[in-house]
XYZ file of C-alpha atoms in Angstrom:
477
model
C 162.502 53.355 -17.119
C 164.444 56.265 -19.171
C 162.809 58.513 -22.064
C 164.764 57.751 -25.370
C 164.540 59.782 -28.483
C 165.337 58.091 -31.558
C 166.059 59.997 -34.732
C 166.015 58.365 -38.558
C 163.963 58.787 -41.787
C 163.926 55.229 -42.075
C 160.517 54.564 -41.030
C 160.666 50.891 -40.333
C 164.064 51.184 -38.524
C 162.192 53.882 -35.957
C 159.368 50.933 -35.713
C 162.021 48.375 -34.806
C 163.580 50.576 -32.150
C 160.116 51.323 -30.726
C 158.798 47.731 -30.441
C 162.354 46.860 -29.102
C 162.868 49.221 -26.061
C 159.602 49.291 -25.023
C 159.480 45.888 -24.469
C 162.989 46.916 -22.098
C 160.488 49.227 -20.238
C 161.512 52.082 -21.584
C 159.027 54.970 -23.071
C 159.980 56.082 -26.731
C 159.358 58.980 -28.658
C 160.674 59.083 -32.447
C 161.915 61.907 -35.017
C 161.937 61.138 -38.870
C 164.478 63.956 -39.333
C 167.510 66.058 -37.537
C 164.996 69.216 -37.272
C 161.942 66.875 -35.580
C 164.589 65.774 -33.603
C 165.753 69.287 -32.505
C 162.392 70.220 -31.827
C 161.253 67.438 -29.808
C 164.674 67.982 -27.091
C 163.551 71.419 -27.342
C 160.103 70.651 -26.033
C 161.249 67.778 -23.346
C 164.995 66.730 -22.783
C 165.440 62.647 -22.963
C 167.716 60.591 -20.982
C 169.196 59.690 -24.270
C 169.290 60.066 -28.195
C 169.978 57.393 -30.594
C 170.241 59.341 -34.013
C 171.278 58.222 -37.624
C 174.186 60.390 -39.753
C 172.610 60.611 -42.847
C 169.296 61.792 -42.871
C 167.190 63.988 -45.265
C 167.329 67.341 -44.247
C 170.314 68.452 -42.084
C 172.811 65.541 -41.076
C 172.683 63.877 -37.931
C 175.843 65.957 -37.182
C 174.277 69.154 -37.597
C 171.238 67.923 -35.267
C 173.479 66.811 -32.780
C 175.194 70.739 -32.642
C 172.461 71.921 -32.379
C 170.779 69.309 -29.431
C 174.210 70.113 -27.154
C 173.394 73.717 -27.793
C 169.644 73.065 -25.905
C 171.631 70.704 -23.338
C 175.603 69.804 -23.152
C 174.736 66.714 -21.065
C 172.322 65.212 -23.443
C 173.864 61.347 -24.185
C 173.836 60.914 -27.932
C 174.832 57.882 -29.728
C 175.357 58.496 -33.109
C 174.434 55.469 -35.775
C 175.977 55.134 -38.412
C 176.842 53.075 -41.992
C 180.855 52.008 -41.953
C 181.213 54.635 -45.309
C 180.244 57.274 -42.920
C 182.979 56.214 -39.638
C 184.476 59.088 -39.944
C 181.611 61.863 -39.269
C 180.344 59.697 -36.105
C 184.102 59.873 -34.844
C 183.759 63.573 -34.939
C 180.683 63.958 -33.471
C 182.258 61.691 -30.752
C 185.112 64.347 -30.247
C 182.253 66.847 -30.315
C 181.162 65.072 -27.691
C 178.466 62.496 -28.698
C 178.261 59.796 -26.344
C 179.513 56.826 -28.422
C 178.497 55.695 -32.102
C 177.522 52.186 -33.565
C 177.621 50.707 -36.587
C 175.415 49.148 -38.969
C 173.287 47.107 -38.865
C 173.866 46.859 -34.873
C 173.775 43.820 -32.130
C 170.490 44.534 -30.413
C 172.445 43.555 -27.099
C 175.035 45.720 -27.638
C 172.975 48.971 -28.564
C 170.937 47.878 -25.191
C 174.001 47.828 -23.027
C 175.631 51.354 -24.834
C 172.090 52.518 -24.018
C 172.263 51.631 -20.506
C 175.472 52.929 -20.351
C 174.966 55.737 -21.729
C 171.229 56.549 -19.614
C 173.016 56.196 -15.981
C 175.600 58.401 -17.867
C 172.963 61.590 -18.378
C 171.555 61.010 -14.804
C 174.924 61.192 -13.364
C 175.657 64.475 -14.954
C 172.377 66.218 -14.422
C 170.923 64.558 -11.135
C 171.817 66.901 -9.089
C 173.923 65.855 -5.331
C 172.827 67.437 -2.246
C 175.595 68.382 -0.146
C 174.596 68.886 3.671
C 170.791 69.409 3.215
C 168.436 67.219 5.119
C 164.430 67.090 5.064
C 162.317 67.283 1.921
C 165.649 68.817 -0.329
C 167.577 66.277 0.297
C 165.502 63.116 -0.235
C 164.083 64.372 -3.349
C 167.985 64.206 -4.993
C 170.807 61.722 -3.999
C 172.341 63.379 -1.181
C 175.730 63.782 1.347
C 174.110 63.776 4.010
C 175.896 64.364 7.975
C 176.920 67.027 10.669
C 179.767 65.292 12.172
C 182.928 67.480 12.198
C 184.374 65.100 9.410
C 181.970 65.960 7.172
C 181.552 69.642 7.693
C 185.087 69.657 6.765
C 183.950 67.729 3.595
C 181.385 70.365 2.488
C 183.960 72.963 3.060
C 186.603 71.290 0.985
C 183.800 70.716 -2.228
C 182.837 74.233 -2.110
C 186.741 75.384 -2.146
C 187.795 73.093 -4.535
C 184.940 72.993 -6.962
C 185.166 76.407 -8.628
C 188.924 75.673 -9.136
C 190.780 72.796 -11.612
C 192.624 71.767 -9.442
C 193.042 68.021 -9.372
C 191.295 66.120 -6.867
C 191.648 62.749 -5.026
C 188.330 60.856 -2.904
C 189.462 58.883 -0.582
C 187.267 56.518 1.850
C 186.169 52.675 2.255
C 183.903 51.233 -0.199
C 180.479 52.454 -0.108
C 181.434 55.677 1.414
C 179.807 57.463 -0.975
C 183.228 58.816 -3.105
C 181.065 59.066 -6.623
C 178.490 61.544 -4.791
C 181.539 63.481 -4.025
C 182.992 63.719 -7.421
C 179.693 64.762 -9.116
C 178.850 67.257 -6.254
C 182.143 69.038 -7.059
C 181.595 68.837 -10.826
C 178.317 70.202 -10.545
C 179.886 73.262 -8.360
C 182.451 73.597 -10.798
C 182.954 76.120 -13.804
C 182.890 72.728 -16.098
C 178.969 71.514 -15.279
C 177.811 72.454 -18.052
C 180.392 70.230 -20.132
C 180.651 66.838 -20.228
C 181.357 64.290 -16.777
C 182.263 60.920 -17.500
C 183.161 58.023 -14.847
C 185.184 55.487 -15.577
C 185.703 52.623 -12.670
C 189.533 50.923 -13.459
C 188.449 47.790 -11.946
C 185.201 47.082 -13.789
C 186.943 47.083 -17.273
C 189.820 44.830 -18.437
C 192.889 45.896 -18.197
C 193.480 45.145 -21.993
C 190.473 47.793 -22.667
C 191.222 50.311 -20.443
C 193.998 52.080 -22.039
C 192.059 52.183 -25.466
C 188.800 52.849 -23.537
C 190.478 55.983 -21.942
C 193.040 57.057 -24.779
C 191.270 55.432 -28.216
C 193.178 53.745 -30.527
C 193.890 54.059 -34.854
C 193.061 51.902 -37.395
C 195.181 48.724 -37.139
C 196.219 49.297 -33.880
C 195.874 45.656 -32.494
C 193.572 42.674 -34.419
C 190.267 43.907 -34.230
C 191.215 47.520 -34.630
C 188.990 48.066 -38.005
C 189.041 51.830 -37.592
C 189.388 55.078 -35.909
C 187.623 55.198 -32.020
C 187.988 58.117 -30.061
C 189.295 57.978 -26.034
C 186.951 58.800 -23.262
C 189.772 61.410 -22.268
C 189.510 62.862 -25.675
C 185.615 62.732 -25.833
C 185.450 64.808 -22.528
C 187.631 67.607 -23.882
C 186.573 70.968 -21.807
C 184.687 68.459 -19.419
C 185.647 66.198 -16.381
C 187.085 62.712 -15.704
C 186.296 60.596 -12.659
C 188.268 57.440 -12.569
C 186.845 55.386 -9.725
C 189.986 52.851 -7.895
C 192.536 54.273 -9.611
C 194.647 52.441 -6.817
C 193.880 49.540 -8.873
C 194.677 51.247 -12.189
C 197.382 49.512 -14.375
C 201.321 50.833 -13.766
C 201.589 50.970 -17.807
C 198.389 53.094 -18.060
C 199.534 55.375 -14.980
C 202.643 56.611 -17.125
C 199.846 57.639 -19.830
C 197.122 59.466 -17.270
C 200.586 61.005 -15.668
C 201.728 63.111 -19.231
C 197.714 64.165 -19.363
C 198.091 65.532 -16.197
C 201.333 67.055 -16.536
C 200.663 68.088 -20.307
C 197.332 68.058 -21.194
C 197.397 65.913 -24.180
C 197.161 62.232 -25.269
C 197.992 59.830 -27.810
C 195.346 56.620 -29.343
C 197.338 53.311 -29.540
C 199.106 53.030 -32.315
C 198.879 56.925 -33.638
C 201.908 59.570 -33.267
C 199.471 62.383 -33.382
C 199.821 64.401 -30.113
C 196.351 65.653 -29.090
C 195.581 68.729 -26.656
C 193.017 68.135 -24.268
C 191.684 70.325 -21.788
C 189.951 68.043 -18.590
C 189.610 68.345 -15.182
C 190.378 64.645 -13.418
C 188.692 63.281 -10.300
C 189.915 60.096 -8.846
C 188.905 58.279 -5.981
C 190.219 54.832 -4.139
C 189.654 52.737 -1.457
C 193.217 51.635 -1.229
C 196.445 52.667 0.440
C 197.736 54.558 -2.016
C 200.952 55.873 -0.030
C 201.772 52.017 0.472
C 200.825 50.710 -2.234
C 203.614 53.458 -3.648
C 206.345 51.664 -0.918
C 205.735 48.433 -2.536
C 205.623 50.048 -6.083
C 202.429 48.988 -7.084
C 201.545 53.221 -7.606
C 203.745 55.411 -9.336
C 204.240 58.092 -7.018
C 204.875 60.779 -9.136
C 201.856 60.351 -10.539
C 200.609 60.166 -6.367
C 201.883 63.697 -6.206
C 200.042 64.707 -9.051
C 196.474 63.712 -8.129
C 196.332 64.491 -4.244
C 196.800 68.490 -5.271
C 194.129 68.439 -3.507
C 192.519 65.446 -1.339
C 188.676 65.036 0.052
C 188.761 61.888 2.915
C 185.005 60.464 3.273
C 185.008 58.977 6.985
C 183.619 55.264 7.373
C 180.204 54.921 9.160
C 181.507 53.648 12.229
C 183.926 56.582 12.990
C 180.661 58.870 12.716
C 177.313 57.294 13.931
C 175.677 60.477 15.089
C 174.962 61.097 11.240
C 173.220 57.413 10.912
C 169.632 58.549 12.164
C 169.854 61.431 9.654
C 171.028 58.815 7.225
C 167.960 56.784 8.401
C 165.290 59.540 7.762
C 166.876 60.326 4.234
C 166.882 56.486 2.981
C 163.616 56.188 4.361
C 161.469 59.063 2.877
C 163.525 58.824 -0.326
C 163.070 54.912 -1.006
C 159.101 55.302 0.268
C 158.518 57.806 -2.082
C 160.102 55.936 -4.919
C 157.625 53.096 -4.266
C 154.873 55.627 -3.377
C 154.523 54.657 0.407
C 153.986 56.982 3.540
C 157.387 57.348 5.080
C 157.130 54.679 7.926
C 159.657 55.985 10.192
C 161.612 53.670 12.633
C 160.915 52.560 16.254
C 163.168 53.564 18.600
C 164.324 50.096 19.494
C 165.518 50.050 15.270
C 167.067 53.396 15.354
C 169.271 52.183 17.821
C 170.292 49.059 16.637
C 170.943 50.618 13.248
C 172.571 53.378 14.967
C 175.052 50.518 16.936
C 176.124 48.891 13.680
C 179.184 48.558 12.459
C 178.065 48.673 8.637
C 181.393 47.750 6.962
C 179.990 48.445 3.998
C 178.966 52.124 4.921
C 176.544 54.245 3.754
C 175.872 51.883 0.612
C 175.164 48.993 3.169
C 172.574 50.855 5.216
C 170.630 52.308 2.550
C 170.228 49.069 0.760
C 169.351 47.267 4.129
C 166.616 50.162 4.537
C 165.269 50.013 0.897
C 164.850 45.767 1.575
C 163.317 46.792 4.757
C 160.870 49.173 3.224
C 159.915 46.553 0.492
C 158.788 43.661 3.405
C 157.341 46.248 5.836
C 154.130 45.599 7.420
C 153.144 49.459 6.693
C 154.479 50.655 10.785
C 157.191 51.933 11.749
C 160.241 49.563 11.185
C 160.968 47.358 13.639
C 164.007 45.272 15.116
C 162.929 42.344 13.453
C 162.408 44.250 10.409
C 166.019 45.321 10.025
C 167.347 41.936 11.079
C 165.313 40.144 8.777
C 166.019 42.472 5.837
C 170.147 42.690 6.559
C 169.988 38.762 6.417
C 171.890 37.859 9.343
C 172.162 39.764 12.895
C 173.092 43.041 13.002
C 177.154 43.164 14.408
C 177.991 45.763 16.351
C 180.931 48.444 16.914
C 180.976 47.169 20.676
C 180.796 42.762 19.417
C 182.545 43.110 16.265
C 181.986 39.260 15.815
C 178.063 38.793 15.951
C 177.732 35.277 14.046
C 175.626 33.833 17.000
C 177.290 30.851 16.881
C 176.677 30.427 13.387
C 179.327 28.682 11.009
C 181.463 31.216 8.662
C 179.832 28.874 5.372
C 176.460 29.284 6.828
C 176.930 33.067 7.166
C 178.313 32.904 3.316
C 174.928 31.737 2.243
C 172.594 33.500 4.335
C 173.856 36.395 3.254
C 174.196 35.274 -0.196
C 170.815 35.119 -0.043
C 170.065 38.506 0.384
C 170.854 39.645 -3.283
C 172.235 42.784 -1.557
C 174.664 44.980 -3.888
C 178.416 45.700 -3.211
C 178.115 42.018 -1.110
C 181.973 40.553 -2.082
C 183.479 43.697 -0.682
C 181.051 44.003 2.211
C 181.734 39.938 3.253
C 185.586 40.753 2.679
C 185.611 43.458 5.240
C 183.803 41.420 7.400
C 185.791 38.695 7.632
C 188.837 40.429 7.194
C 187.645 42.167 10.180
C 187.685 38.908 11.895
C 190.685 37.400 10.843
C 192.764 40.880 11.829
C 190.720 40.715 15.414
C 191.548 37.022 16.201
C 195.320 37.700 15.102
C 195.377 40.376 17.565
C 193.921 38.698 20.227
C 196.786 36.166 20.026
C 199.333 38.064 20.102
C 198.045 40.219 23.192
C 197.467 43.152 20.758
C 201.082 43.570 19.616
C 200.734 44.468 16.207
C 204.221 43.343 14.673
C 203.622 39.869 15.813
C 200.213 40.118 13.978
C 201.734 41.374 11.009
C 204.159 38.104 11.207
C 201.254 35.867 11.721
C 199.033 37.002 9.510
C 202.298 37.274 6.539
C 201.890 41.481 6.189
C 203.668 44.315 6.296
C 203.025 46.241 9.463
C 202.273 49.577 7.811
C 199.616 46.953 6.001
C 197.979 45.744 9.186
C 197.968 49.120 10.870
C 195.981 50.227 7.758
C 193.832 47.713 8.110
C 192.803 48.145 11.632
C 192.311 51.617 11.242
C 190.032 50.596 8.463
C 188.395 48.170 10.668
C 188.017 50.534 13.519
C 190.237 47.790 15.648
C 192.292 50.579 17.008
C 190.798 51.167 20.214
C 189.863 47.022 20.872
C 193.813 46.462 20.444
C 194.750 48.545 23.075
C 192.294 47.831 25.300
C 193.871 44.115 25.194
C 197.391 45.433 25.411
C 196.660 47.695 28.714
C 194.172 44.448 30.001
């Protein structure tokens, strides 16, 4: 449920909107004019504003000054007539969230609402770095002692005060968007806008005029003026989540922004300055994805100025009973249960995991857990039963039981669990890389044959995998 504000003198409109996201599960509160709507931030700060242009009184320009003034982060979309484009689009490179025209889709104001919601949290939930107990499950947290990640929580706190560029590496699921906030929120920039933009999740034929905005008649359906998300964020931060996957044709753009701070929309000559910081993370192999020119590598020189690696779970499983404790009193107080602790026996099968899909993977198996629990402390079973199919281990990578690969699909299918096509694509591809390396004795060039890879390919893959040490062991055996 968020808290949305909506601002318009149109009484009936401010009716509609009320009837309409409540029934969403949202709670509503409503302003009839820019200065109600000042004064009602002022007295409790939304997760988002929805607020007409023209409005009796000041304009919904003015209002919106004046709201960023109380707090920067607040999400505003900005609604507005087509005669009146042109003031939304600069309260948009003001910083305004987005505008809409109208009259609106009701699913399309819905989704720019969600959007625009998870945007706010993002910006002012704050990220716990290295606190554990009561601090740290109140707030999303990175959470570990191991070496690797006091090394972490010295690179954020270097890093974050400067603007210099900064590249997250680690598998999916290791936690790279915590990383990026927490050194946004440590920066000199957190009180400015932070917006996240993940390269795979929009089309490629969006994506340059999602991050660089386009003119009027800039391709069909071009009917005006919409600002970038580059542009929007001027004085702010960037994250661009798998930028390994980004476009080669929109990597020549993001390189000139990096090297000279400005951009231009599709189909406009204007040269605009821009001042952002940009955070980018992957889960790819950037450095051969640059040998097989799939990454520009100037532009690879120009975002690991400085680079923050996020270790998988399996290279650090001392941190997963602190992991354990944090998912566990966070999630129960989020459904307002007593913290049920685990047994011993399930802190060390969790602890003996593999979890290829990381920290993302054992927090969702813990908050399924936690939802079927009998009220003790989990058990074995518990965690079994809520991960959906036996537990695999770092020491029998395999763990299917006997079970067929298809059956596997749909059990875990099943589950409903989020981040599941990566998570079955490591596993498997866990598999397939094991089995090739079991017949070839463990020599990894004859793998790389088999299997139809590169052998810089395969060699990241099993140190992704964590195969290192079981291909050895074969060789020497």
């Amino acid at each position: 449920m968020a808290q949305i504000l909506i601002v318009d003198d149109d009484h009936q409109l401010r009716q509609s909107f009320e009837r309409l996201l409540a029934a969403e599960g949202h709670a509503v509160r409503t302003a009839s004019s820019g200065e109600a709507g000042i004064a009602a931030v002022r007295e409790a700060v939304p997760d988002a504003v929805v607020m007409d242009v023209r409005m009796s009184g000041i304009s919904g320009l003015e209002a919106y000054a004046a709201m960023r003034e109380i707090e920067p982060r607040l999400p505003v979309i900005i609604m507005t007539a087509f005669g009146t484009t042109e003031i939304a689009i600069e309260a948009t490179k003001m910083g305004a969230y987005d505008y809409i025209l109208k009259p609106f889709d009701i699913p399309e104001i819905l989704k720019l609402l969600d959007k625009a919601v998870a945007a706010g949290r993002s910006m002012r939930s704050r990220v716990a770095v290295g606190v554990e107990g009561e601090d740290a499950a109140a707030a999303d947290a990175i959470i570990g002692r191991s070496p690797s990640m006091q090394e972490l929580y010295k690179a954020i706190g270097r890093a974050a005060p400067t603007d210099a560029t900064v590249l997250v590496r680690g598998e999916s699921g290791t936690g790279k968007e915590l990383v990026a906030r927490a050194v946004y929120q440590h920066s000199l920039r957190a009180d400015k806008p932070f917006l996240v933009i993940n390269c795979v999740a929009i089309p490629e034929t969006l994506l340059e005029s999602e991050l660089f905005g386009y003119e009027k008649g800039a391709f069909t359906g071009a009917t005006g003026r919409k600002v970038g998300k580059i542009e929007q964020a001027n004085r702010g931060t960037v994250f661009l989540d798998e930028i390994g996957d980004m476009p080669m044709s929109i990597q020549a753009k993001l390189l000139r922004l990096l090297q000279e701070q400005n951009v231009e929309r599709l189909g406009g000559r204007q040269v605009i300055p821009v001042d952002v910081r940009i955070i980018a993370a992957t889960n790819r192999d950037l450095e051969e994805a640059v040998r097989q020119g799939q990454f520009r590598e100037d532009l690879y020189y120009r975002l690991k100025v400085v680079t923050m690696t996020l270790p998988p779970l399996r290279e650090r499983p001392g941190d997963i009973p602190l992991l354990v404790r944090y998912f566990l009193s966070r999630y129960a107080r989020e459904m307002g249960q007593a913290d049920p602790g685990a047994t011993d026996g399930a802190m060390a099968m969790l602890t003996a995991a593999s979890w290829p899909g990381n920290v993302r993977e054992l927090g969702n198996t813990l908050k399924k857990a936690l939802i079927f629990s009998r009220g003790g402390p989990l058990s074995p079973d518990e965690v079994t039963k809520a991960l959906g199919v036996p537990l695999r281990s770092t020491a029998s990578p395999d763990g299917d039981g006997g079970e067929s690969m298809a059956d596997c699909i749909r059990r875990e299918l099943a589950s409903g669990r989020e981040g599941l096509f990566e998570e079955l694509m490591d596993r498997f591809g866990h598999l397939v890389i094991r089995q090739a390396l079991e017949a070839t004795g463990g020599n990894r060039s004859q793998a790389a044959r088999l299997l139809g890879l590169s052998r810089p390919t395969l060699i990241a893959k099993i140190e992704k995998y964590g195969l290192r040490i079981e291909a050895q062991a074969r060789i020497e055996g």
